[in-house]
XYZ file of C-alpha atoms in Angstrom:
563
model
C 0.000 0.000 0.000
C 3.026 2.409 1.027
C 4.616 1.844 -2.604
C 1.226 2.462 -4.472
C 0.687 6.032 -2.766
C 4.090 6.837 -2.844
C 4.096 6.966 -6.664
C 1.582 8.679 -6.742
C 2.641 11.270 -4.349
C 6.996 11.392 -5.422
C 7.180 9.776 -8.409
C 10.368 9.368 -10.666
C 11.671 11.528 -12.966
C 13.001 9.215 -15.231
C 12.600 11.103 -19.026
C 15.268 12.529 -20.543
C 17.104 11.262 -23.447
C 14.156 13.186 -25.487
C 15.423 16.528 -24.909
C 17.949 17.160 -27.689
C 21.064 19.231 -27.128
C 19.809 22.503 -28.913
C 16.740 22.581 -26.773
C 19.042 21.977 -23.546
C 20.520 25.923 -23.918
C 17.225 27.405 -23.899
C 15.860 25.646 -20.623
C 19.030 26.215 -18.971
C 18.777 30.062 -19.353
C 14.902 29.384 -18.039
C 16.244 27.129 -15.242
C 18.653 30.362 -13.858
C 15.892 33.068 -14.627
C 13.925 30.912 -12.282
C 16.477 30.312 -9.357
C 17.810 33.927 -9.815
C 14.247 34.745 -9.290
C 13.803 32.544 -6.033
C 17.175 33.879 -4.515
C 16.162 37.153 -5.203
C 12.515 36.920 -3.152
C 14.876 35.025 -0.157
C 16.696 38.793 0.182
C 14.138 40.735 0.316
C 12.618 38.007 3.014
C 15.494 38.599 4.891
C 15.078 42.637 4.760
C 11.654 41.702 6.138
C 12.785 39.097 9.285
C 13.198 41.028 12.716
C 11.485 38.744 14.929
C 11.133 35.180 15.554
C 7.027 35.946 14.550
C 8.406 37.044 11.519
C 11.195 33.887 11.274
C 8.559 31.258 11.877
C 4.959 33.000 10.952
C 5.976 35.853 8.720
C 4.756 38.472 11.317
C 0.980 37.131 10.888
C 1.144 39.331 7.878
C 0.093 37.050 4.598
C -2.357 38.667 2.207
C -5.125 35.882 1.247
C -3.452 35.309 -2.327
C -0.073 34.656 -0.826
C -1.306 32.537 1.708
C -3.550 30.744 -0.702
C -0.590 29.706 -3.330
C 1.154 29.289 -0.610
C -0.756 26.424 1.011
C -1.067 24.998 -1.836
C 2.262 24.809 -3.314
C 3.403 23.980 -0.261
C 1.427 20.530 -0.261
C 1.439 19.645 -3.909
C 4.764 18.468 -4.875
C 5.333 16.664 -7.738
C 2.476 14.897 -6.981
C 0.618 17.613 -9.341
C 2.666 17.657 -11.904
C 3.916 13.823 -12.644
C 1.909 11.388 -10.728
C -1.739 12.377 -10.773
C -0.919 12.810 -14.751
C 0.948 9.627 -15.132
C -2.242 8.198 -13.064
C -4.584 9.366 -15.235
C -2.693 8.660 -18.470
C -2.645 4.837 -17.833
C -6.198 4.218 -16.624
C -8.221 7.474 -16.633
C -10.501 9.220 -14.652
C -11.233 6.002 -12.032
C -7.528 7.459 -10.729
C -9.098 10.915 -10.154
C -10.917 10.034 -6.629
C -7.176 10.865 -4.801
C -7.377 14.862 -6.702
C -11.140 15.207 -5.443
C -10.432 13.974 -2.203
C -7.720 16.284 -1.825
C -9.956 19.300 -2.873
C -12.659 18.370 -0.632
C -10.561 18.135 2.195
C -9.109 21.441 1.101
C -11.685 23.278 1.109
C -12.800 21.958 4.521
C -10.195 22.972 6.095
C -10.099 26.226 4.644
C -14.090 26.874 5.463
C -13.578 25.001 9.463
C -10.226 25.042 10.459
C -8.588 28.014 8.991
C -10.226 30.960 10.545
C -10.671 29.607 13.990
C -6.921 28.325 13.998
C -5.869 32.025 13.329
C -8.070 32.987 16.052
C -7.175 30.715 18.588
C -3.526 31.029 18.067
C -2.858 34.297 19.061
C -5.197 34.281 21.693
C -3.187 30.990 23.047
C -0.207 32.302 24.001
C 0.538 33.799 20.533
C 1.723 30.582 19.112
C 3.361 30.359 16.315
C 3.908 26.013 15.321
C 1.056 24.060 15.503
C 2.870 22.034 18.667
C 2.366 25.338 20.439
C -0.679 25.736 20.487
C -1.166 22.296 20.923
C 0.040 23.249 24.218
C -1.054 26.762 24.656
C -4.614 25.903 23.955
C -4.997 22.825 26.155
C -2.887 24.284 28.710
C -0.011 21.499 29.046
C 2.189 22.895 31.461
C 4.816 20.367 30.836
C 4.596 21.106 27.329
C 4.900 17.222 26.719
C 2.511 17.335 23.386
C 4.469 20.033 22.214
C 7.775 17.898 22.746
C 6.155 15.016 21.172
C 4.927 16.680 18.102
C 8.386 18.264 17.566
C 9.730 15.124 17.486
C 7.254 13.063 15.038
C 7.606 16.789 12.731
C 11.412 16.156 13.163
C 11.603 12.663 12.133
C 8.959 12.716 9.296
C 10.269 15.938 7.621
C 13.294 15.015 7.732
C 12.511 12.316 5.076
C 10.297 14.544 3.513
C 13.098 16.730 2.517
C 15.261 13.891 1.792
C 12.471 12.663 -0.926
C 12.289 16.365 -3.003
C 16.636 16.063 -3.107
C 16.173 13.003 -4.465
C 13.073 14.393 -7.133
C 15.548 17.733 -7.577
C 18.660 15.260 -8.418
C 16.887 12.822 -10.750
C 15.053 15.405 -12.917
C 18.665 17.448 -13.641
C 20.157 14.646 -14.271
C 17.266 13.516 -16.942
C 16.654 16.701 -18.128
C 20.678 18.354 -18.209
C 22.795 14.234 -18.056
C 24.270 15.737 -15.190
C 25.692 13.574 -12.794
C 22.410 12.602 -10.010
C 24.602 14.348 -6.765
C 25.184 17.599 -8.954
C 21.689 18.146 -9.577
C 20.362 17.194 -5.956
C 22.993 19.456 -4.489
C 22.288 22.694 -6.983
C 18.317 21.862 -5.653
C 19.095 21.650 -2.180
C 21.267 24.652 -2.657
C 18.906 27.269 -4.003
C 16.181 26.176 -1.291
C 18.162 25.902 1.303
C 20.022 29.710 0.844
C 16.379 31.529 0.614
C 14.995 29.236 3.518
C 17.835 29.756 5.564
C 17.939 33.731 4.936
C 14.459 34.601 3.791
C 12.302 32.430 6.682
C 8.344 32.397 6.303
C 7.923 35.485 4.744
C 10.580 34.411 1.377
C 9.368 31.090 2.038
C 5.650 31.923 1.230
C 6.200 34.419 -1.667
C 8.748 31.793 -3.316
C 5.739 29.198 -2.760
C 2.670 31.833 -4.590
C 4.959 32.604 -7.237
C 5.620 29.056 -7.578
C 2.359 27.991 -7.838
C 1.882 30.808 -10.323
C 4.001 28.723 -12.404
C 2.346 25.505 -11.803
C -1.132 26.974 -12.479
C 0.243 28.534 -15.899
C 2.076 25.482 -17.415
C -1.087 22.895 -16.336
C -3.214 25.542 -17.913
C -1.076 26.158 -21.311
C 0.155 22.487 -21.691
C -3.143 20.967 -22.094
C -4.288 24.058 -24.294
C -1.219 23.575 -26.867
C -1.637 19.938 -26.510
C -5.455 20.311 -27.775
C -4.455 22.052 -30.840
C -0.903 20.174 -31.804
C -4.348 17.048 -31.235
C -6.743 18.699 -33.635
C -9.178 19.450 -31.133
C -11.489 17.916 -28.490
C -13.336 15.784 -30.094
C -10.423 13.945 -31.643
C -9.346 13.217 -28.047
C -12.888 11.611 -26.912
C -13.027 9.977 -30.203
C -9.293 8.442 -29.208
C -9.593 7.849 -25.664
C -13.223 6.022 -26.315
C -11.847 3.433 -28.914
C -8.999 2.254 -26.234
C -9.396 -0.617 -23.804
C -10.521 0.082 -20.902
C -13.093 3.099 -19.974
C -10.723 5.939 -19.385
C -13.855 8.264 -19.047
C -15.584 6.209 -15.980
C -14.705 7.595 -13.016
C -16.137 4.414 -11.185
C -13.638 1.378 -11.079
C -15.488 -1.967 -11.274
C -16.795 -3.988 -8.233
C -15.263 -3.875 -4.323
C -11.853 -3.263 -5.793
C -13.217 -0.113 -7.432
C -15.150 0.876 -4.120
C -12.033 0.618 -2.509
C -9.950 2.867 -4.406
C -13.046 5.281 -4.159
C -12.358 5.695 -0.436
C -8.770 5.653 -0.069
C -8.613 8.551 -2.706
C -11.435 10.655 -0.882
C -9.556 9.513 2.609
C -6.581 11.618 1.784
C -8.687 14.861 2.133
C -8.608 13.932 6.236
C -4.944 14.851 5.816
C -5.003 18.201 5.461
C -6.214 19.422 8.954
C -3.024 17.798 10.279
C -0.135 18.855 7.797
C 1.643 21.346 9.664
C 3.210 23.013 6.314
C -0.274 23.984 5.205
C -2.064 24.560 8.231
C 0.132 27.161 9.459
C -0.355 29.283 6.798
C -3.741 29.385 8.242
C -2.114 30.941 11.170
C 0.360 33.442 9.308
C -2.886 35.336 7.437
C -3.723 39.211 8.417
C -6.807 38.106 10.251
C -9.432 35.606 10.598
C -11.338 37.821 7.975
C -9.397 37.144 5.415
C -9.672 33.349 5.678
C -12.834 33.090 3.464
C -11.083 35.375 0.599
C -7.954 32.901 0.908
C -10.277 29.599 0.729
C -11.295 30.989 -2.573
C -8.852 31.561 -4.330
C -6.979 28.797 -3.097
C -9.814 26.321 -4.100
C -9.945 28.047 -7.486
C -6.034 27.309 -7.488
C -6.386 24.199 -6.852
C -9.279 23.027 -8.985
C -7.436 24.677 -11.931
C -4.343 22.748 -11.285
C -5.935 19.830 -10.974
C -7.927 19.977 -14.160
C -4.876 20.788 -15.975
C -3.292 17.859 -14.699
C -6.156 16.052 -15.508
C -6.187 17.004 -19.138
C -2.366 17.018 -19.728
C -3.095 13.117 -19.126
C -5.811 12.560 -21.097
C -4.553 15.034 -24.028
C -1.223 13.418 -24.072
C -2.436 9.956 -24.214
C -4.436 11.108 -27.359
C -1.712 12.111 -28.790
C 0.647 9.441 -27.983
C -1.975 6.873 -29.018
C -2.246 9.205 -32.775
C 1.780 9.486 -33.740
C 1.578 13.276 -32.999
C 3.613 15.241 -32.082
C 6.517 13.358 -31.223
C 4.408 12.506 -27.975
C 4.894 8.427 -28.503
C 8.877 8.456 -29.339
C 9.538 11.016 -26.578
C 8.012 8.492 -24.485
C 9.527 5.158 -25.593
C 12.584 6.875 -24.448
C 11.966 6.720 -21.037
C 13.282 3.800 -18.750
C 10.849 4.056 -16.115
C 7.918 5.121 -15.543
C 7.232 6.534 -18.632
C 3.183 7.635 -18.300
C 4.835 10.077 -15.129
C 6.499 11.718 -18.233
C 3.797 12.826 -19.879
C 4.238 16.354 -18.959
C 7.697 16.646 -18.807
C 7.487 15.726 -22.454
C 4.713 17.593 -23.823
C 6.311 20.771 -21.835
C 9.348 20.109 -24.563
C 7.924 19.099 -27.423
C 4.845 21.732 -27.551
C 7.249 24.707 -26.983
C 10.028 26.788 -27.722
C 13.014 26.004 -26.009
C 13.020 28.595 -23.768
C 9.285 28.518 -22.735
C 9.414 24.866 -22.826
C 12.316 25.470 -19.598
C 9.849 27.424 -17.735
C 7.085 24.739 -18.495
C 10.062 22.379 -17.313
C 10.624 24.931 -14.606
C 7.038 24.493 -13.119
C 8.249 21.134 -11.890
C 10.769 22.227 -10.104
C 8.855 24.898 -8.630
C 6.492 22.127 -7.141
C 9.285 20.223 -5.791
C 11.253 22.916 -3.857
C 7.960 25.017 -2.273
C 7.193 21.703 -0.274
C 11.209 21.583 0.233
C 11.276 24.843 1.239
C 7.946 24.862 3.475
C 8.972 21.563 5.280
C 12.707 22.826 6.085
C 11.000 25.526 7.947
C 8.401 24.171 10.064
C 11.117 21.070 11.018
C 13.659 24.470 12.201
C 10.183 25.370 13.970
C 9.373 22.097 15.275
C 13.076 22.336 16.389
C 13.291 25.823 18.112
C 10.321 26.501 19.273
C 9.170 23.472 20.208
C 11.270 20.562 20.907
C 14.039 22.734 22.456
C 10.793 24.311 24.699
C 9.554 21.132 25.839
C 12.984 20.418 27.261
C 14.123 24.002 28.958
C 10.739 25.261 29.408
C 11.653 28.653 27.899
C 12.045 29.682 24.500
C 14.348 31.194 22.278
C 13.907 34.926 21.358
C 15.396 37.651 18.778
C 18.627 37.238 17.009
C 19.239 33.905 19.225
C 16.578 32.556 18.438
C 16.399 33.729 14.749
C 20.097 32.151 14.007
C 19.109 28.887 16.038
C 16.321 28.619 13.165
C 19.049 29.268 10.717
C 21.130 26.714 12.085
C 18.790 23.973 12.374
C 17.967 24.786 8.713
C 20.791 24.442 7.319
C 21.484 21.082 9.790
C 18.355 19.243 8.779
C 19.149 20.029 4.660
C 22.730 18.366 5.773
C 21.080 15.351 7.344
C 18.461 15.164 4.439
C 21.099 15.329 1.757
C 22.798 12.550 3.505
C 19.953 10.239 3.326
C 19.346 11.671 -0.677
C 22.698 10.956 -1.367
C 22.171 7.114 -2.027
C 18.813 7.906 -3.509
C 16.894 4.748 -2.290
C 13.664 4.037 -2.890
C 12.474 3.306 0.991
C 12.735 7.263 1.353
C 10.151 7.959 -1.295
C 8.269 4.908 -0.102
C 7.806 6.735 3.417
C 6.114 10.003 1.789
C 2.365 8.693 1.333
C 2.985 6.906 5.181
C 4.107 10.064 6.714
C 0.750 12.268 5.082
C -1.078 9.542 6.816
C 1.037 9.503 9.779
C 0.506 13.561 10.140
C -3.365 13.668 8.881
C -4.020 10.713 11.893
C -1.551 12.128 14.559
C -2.386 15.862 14.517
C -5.706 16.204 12.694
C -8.388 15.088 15.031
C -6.154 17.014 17.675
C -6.278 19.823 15.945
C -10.107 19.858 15.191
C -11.177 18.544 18.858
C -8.725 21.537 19.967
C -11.019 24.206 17.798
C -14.463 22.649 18.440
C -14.304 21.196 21.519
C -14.247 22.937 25.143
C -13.697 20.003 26.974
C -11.037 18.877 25.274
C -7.315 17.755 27.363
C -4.125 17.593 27.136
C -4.118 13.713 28.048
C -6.431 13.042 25.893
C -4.418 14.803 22.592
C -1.760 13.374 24.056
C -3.237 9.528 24.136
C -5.331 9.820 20.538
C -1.670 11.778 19.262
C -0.017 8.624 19.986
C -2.828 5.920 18.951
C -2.868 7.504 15.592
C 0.349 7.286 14.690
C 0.599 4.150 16.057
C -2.366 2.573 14.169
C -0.511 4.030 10.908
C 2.489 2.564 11.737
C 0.972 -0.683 11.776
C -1.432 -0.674 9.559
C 0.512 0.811 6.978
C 2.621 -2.071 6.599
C 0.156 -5.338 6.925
C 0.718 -7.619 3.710
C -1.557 -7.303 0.760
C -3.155 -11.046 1.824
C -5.235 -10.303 4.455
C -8.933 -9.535 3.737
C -9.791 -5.930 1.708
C -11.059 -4.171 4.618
C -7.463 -4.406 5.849
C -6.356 -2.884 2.707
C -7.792 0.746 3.588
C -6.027 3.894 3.630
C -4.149 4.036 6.298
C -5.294 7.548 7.471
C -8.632 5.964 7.988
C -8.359 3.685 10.856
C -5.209 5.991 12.678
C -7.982 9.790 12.331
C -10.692 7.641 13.500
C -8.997 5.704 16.578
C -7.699 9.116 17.289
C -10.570 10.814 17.675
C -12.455 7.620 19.903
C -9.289 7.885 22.296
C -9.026 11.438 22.278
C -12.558 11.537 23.460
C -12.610 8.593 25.731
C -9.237 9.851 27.941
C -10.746 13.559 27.730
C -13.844 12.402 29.167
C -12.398 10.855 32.273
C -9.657 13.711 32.905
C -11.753 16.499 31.986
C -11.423 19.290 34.683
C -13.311 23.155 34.326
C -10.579 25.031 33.576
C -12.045 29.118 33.230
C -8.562 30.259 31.527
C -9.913 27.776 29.516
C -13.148 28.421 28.802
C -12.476 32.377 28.551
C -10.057 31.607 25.649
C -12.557 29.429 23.930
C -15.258 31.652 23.241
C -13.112 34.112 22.200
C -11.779 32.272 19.385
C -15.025 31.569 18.449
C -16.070 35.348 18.834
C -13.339 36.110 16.992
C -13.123 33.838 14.120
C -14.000 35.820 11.566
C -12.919 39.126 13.167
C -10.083 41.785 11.788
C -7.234 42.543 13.156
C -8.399 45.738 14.386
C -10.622 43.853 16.007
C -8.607 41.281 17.568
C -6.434 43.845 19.093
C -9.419 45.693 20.641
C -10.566 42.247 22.386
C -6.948 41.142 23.949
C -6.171 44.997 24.885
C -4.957 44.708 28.757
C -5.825 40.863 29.102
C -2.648 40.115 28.613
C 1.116 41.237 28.365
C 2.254 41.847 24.422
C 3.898 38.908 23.061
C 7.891 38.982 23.129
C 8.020 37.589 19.937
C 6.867 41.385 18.891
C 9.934 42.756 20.099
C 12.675 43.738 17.829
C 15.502 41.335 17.555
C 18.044 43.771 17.778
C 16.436 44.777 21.290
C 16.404 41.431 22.917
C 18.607 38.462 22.395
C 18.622 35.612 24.614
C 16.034 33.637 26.456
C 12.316 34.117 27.876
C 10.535 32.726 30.562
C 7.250 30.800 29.315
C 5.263 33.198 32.529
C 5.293 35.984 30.544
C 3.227 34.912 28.550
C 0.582 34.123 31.493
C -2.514 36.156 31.071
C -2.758 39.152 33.537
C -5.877 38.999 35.928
């Protein structure tokens, strides 16, 4: 089950002997425009850092467009651009159910999650990871599920970041015959120097123009591909005469039930994937949450159509001689149908356009690089190194020690890309489901219910990812209902602990209670108006000071609410 969603999710990049050597010139002057371009936004990031708020959450300051693209470049990947295509090229539309569970689930946590979250985590002890408020909002004085979830962000991001190397290395060295290592490290390279200078802020304007890329070369693939194909009709006419139904989009008996609900399953994931959610966190205001769901749905929906049709347009012309589409592709040692992009992208367009359309992979690869490296430094700063001192790290100290762990997690990561096995991209689809079933009940329980505890996060935390863990890797013999998405089981135990253990340890709590309906007062409130409501109930936030004022270390009682 781990292999099958992994393809899906990081698949190969294993085209390249199609590109011919006068085409090569003209996407390498695309390639530098591009990383120029991404260096360039990781300055002016760093002109913008002065505060660990700033470091980790951009200063709360994301416009809805930004933190739309943002979002959703952060979670796509190459997913987007080579494995929901290659997907769809092979058996059609029945392969689709992943791409509308994903939207669903998008958009759910966009209308539910999103504008409470922002709420809630500045009135929770201004947090600024998702451990934090974890902690701040169920009051864990020991700060033992913020400890925890630094840890399981450590280990799984780690590998996350290890997988896009290896995606960065293999498609230079298909697209450029470089050698794999020079490829991964010239990726690794360019994300890592405006990650480690820019922070959030260069982090989350690299990601929207990214995924202004991604939106534009899904949108003018498919459209050059339908005229280079002679128009729609010939591709209906094509697609209907194959094998197969490539236009159901309901696979045949249990098997195809099945695959319905593991694709809509991977929707649950999103309320616990701490690179997305906390752009929830970094927008203006609560307002502008409904503004950002918009046009990040419309993103989204666009992409994925484009995807969608780059597949079926491409397998048209593949299965008609045009275009070059069918030789390109007999090229390819493996994997081919994941290609199908890559080589439309070259053979549709001039050389130079065609390295921007080549370009628009990369772009999906290095925003989820670039968003994970950060909220691992997070996970590392803020939290782990909080659940062990109890105090945190503030200004220029604690703004460098995010540097450093940046640039010591891409080390680490490199390391494991190095030798570019395949058990790293195998763990991508379990650690989604190991997130979505660890954090995302804890984070919805946290927003909607009052009675909610720390034991109980802590005990449905651990059950979920446990229950992933597990059943994740039982072999393919045992009956189907075993052969579920493991997200399933892991959200759904989660949320039967988490309520069981809250139940028995629940205690009234009015620091509690207070904070509680004020998020919910204020979950679709302004800023202005946010300000108004926590004027004199508390001391302001050190993470507001200036870095050049304060460097060093805070006690967490400062950030006790005054009575």
């Amino acid at each position: 089950m781990i292999t099958t969603f992994s393809t899906l999710l990081m698949p190969t990049v294993g085209a390249a002997d199609f590109i011919s050597s006068g085409s090569t010139s003209g996407i390498a002057i695309a390639m530098v425009i591009y990383f120029v371009a991404m260096v360039l936004i990781g300055i002016y990031g760093y002109t913008r850092t002065q505060t660990m708020d700033d470091f980790m959450v951009g200063g709360r300051s994301l416009p809805p467009l930004v933190a739309a693209l943002s979002a959703g470049a952060a979670d796509m990947s190459g997913w987007l651009m080579m494995g929901l295509p290659g997907a769809l090229y092979l058996t059609g539309l029945v392969e689709s159910w992943i791409a509308i569970g994903l939207l669903i689930g998008s958009w759910c946590a966009w209308k539910w999650v999103a504008p409470r979250l922002r709420s809630y985590s500045q009135i929770a002890g201004d947090s600024i990871t998702v451990p934090s408020f974890m902690s701040a909002r169920l009051k864990d004085d020991k700060y033992i599920l913020q400890l925890v979830a630094g840890i399981i962000i450590l280990f799984f991001f780690t590998i996350y970041v290890a997988s896009g190397m290896v995606s960065g290395g293999v498609f230079f060295e298909s697209i450029f015959h470089v050698n794999y290592h020079v490829g991964m490290v010239l990726v690794a390279g360019v994300v890592i120097l405006y990650t480690l200078v820019g922070g959030f802020l260069a982090v989350s304007w690299t990601d929207m123009v990214q995924g202004i890329m991604m939106l534009i070369a899904l949108l003018l693939v498919p459209i050059f591909g339908v005229v280079a194909l002679g128009g729609f009709g010939v591709m209906t006419n094509t697609l209907n005469g194959l094998e197969g139904h490539m236009f159901s989009i309901v696979g045949d008996g249990a098997a195809g039930k099945l695959s319905m609900l593991n694709g809509l399953a991977w929707g649950l994931g999103y309320v616990g994937m701490p690179h997305v959610i906390v752009r929830y966190m970094a927008l203006r205001s609560p307002k502008e949450a409904t503004a950002a769901r918009r046009l990040g749905i419309g993103w989204m929906f666009l992409c994925v159509l484009g995807a969608t049709l780059t597949a079926l347009i491409g397998r048209a012309l593949a299965e008609n001689g045009l275009a070059g589409i069918k030789e390109a592709l007999a090229m390819v040692k493996q994997n081919p149908q994941e290609s199908i992009y890559l080589v439309m992208g070259q053979q549709l367009f001039p050389a130079v356009l065609a390295g921007f359309m080549l370009a628009a992979i990369l772009a999906a690869i290095m925003s989820t690089v670039s968003s994970q490296l950060l909220v691992t430094s997070s996970a590392v700063v803020e939290d782990i190194y909080r659940g062990i001192k109890k105090r945190r790290l503030l200004g220029a100290k604690g703004i460098n020690a995010g540097r450093m762990v940046v640039l010591a997690i891409s080390v680490i990561a490199a390391f494991f890309a190095w030798f570019r096995t395949d058990s790293i991209l195998g763990l991508v689809a379990f650690a989604w489901a190991g997130f979505g079933a660890a954090f995302g009940p804890v984070i919805v329980l946290s927003l909607y219910w009052r009675k909610y505890t720390w034991q109980g996060a802590a005990a449905g935390m651990a059950v979920g990812a446990i229950t992933v863990g597990i059943w994740g890797n039982l072999p393919d013999t045992l009956p189907m209902i075993f052969q579920v998405y493991e997200i399933l089981p892991g959200f759904l135990l989660n949320l039967l602990v988490s309520w069981l253990v809250s139940r028995a340890t629940y205690q009234p709590n009015a620091e509690i209670e207070e904070e509680f309906d004020l998020s919910v007062k204020l979950a679709h409130a302004s800023q202005d108006e946010i300000n108004s409501a926590l004027k004199g109930r508390a001391v302001t936030p050190v993470t507001t000071v200036p870095f050049a004022e304060v460097d060093g270390e805070e006690s967490l009682t400062t950030y006790k609410p005054s009575k």
